[in-house]
Tab-separated table of C-alpha atoms and ligand atoms in Angstrom:
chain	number	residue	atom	x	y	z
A	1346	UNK	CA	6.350	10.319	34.711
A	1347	UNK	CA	3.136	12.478	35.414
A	1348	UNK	CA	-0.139	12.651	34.082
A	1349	UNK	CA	0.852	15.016	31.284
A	1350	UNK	CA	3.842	12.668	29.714
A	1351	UNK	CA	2.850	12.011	26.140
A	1352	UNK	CA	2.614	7.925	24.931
A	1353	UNK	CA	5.139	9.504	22.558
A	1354	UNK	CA	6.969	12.167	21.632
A	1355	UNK	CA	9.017	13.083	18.306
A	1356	UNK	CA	11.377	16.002	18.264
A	1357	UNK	CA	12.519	17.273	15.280
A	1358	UNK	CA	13.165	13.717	13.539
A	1359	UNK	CA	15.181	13.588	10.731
A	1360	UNK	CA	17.135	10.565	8.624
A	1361	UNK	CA	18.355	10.703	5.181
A	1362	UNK	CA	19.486	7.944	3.014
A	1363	UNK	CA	19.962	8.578	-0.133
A	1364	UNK	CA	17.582	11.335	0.080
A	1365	UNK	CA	16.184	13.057	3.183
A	1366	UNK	CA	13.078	10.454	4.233
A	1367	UNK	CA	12.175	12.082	7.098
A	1368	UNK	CA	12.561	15.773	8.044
A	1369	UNK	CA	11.876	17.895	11.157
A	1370	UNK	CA	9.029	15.908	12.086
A	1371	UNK	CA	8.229	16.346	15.623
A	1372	UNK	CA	4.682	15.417	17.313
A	1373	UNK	CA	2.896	14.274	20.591
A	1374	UNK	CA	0.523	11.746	21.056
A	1375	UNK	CA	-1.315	11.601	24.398
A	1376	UNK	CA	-1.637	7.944	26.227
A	1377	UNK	CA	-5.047	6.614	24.831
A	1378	UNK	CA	-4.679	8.041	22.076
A	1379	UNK	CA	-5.042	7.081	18.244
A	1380	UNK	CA	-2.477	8.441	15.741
A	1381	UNK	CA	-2.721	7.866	12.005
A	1382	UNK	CA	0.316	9.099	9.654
A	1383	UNK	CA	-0.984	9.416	6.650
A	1384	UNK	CA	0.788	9.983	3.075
A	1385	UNK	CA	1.664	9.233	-0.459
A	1386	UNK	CA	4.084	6.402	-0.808
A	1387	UNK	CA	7.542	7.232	-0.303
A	1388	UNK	CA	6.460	9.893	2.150
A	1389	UNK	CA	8.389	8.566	5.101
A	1390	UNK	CA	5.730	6.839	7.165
A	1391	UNK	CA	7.499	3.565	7.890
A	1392	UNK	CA	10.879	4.682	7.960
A	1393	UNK	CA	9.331	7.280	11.035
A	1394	UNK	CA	7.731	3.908	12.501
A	1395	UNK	CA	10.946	2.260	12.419
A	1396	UNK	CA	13.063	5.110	14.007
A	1397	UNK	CA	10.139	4.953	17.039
A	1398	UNK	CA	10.140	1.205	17.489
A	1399	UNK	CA	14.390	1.467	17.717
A	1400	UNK	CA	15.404	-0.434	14.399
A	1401	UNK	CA	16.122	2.781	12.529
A	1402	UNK	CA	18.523	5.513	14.243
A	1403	UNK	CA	17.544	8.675	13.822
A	1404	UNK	CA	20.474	10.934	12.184
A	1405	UNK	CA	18.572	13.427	14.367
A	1406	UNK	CA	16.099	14.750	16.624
A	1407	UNK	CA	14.707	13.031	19.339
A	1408	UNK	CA	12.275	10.257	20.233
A	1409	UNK	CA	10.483	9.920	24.252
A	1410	UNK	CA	7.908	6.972	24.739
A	1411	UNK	CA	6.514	7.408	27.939
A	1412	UNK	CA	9.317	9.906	29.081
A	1413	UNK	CA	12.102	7.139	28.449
A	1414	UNK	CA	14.293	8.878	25.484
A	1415	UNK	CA	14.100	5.950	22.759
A	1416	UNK	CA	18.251	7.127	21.885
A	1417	UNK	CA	19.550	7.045	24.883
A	1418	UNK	CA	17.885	3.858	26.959
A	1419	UNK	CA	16.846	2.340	23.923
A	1420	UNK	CA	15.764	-1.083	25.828
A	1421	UNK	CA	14.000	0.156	28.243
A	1422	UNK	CA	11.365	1.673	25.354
A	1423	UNK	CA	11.647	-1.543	23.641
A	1424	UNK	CA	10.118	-2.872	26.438
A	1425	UNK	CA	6.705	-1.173	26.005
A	1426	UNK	CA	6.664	-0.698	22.458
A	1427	UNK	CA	4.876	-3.419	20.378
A	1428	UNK	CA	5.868	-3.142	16.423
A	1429	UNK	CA	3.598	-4.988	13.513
A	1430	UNK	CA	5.341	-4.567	10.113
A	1431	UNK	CA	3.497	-3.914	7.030
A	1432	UNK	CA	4.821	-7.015	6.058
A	1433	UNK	CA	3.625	-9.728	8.700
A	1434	UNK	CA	7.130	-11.800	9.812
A	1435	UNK	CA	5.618	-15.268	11.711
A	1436	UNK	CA	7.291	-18.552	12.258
A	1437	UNK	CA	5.675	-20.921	9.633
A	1438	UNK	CA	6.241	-24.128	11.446
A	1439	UNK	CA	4.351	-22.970	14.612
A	1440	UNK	CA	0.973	-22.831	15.159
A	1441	UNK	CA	-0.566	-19.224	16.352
A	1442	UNK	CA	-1.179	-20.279	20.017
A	1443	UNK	CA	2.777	-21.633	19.961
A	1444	UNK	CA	4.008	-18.750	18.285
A	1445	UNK	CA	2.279	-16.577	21.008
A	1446	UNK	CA	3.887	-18.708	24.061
A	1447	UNK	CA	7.102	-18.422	22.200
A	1448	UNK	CA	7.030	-14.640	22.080
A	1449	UNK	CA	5.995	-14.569	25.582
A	1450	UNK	CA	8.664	-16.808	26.533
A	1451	UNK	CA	10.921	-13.854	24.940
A	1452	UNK	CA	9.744	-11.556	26.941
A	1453	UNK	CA	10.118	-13.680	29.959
A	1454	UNK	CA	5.994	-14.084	30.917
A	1455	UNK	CA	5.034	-16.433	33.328
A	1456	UNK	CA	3.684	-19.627	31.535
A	1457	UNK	CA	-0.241	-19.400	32.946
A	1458	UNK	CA	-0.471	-15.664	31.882
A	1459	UNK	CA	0.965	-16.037	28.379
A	1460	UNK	CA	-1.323	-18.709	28.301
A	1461	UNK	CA	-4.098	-17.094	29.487
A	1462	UNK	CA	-3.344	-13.936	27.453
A	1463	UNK	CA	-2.808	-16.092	24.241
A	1464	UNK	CA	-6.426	-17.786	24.657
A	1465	UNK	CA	-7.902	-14.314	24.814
A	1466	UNK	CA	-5.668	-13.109	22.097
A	1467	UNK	CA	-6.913	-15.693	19.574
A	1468	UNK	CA	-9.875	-15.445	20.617
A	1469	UNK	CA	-10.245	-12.082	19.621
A	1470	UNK	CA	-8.797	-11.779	16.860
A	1471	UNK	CA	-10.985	-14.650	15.448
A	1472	UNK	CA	-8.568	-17.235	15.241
A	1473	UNK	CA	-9.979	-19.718	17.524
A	1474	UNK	CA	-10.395	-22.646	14.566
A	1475	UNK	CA	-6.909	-22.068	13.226
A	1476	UNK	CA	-5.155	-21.735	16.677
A	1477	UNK	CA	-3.447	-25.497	16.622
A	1478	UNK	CA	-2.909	-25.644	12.754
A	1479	UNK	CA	1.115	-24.265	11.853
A	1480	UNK	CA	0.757	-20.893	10.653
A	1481	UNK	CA	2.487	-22.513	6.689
A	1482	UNK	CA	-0.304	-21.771	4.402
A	1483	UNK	CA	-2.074	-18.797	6.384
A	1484	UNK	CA	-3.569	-15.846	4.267
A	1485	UNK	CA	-2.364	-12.729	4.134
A	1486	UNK	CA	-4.576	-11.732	6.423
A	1487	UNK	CA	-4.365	-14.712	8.739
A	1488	UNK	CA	-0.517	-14.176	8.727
A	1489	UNK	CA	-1.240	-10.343	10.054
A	1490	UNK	CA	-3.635	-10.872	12.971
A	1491	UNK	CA	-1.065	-13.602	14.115
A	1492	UNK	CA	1.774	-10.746	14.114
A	1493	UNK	CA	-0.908	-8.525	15.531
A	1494	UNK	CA	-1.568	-11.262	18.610
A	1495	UNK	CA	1.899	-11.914	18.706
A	1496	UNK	CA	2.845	-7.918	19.194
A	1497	UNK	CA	0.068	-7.499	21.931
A	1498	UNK	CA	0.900	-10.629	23.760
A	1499	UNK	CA	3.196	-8.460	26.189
A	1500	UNK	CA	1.015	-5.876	27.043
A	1501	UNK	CA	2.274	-3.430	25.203
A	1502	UNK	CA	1.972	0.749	26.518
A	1503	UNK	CA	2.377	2.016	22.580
A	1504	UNK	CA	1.692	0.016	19.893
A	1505	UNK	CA	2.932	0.584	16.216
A	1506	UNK	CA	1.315	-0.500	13.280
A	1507	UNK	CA	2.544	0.401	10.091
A	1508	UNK	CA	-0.839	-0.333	7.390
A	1509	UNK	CA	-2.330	-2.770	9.781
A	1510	UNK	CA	-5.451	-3.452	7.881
A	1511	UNK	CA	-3.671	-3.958	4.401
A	1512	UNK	CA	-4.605	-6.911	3.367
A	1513	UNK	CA	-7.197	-7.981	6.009
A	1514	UNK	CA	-11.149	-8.639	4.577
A	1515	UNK	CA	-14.004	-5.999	5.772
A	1516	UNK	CA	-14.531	-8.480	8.934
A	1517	UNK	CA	-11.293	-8.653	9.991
A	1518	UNK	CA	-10.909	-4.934	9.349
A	1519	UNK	CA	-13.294	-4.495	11.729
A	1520	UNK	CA	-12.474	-7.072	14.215
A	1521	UNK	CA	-9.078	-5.684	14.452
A	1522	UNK	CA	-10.544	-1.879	14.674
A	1523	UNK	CA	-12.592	-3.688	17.577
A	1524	UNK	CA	-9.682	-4.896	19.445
A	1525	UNK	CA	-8.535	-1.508	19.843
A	1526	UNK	CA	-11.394	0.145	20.356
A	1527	UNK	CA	-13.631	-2.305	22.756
A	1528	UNK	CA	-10.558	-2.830	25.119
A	1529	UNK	CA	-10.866	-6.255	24.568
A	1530	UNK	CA	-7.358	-6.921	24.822
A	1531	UNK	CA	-7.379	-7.715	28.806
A	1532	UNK	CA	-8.642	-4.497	30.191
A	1533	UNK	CA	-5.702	-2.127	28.338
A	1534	UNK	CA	-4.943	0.280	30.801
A	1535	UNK	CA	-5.267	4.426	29.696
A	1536	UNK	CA	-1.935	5.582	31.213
B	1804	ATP	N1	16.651	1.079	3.938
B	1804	ATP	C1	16.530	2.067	3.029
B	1804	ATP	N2	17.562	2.390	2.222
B	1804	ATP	C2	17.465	3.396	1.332
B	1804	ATP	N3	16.363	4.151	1.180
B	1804	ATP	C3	15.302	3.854	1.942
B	1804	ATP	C4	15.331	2.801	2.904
B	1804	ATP	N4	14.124	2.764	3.540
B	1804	ATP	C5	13.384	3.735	2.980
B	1804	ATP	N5	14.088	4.387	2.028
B	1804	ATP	C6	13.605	5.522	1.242
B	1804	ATP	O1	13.016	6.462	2.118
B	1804	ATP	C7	11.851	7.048	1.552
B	1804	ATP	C8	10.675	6.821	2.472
B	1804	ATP	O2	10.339	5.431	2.469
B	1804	ATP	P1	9.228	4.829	3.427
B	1804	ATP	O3	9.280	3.355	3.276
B	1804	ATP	O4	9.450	5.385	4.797
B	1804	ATP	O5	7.899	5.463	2.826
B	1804	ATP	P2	6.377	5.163	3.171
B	1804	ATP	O6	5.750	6.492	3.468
B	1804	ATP	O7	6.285	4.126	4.238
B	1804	ATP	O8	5.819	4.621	1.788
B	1804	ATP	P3	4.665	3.501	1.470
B	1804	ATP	O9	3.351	4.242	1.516
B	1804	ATP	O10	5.007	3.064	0.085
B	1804	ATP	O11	4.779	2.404	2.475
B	1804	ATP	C9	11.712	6.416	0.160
B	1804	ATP	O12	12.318	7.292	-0.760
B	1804	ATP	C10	12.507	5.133	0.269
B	1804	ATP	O13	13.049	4.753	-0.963
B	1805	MG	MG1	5.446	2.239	4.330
């Protein structure tokens, strides 16, 4: 990998179910970089989110995150690729900080970082009073910036968010924009 290897790459996507969904899409998007797919509903947007975070298979084209081709080694682009569904999938009975050492215990984090990196999670995502209550009765919104934590917790290179802020009040909105923007998610590195 040099300098000049996109976060991601699309080639000429394509997958059809019924009807085509997604057609010759192909696009680059540079590390650092925010990219927004935008379009009426039914356009294809998540079904091109899911090819790119592996639980969709292309019927063709080709998809390179960080210069790993997604087809061929598809676990070693799961690896930096954090997903949030539109439709925020938690486990009710946990509490955010436990869900967050639970998904770091997936990904096989040292206990003091995932700690560490769930504190600062929470914390900014503004979920500091709620952190030891079980996530079973959570808003909407509440539900999604627990996904969102839960998808960071590993660092991830490329992160895909399909309608992130659906759902989430003007505060959140912006607290969630902020993440992203201010870095505040343990100095994010730019390569
Ligand atoms: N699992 C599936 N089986 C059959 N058809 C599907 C499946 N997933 C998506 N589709 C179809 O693919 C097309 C694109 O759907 P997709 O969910 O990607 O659109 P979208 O752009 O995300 O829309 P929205 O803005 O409503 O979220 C639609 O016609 C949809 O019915
Ligand atoms: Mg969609």
């Amino acid at each position: 990998m040099n300098s000049n290897t996109p976060a991601l790459m699309l080639d000429t996507l394509g997958k059809t179910f019924d009807r085509p969904a997604v057609v010759d899409l192909s696009l680059r998007v540079a590390p650092g970089e925010f990219y927004a797919l935008v379009g009426p509903n039914g356009a294809g947007k998540t079904t091109t989110l899911k090819m790119i975070a592996g639980l969709l298979r292309p019927d063709t084209g080709g998809i390179s995150v960080y210069g790993i081709d997604a087809l061929q080694d598809p676990l070693a682009a799961k690896r930096i690729v954090a997903w949030v569904s539109d439709e925020p999938m938690i486990y009710e009975k946990l509490t955010p900080f436990e869900y967050l050492e639970f998904v770091a215990g997936l990904w096989e984090m040292p206990a003091a970082v995932a700690e560490e990196r769930a504190r600062a999670l929470i914390d900014c995502l503004g979920l500091g009073a709620y952190a030891h209550e079980r996530c079973q009765g959570f808003s909407k919104g509440m539900r999604q910036k627990v996904a969102l934590a839960g998808a960071l917790v590993h660092d991830p290179k490329l992160i895909i968010l399909d309608e992130p802020l659906t759902g989430l009040d003007a505060a959140s909105a912006r607290r969630v924009k902020d993440v992203f923007l201010k870095d505040c998610v343990m100095g994010r590195r730019s390569s």
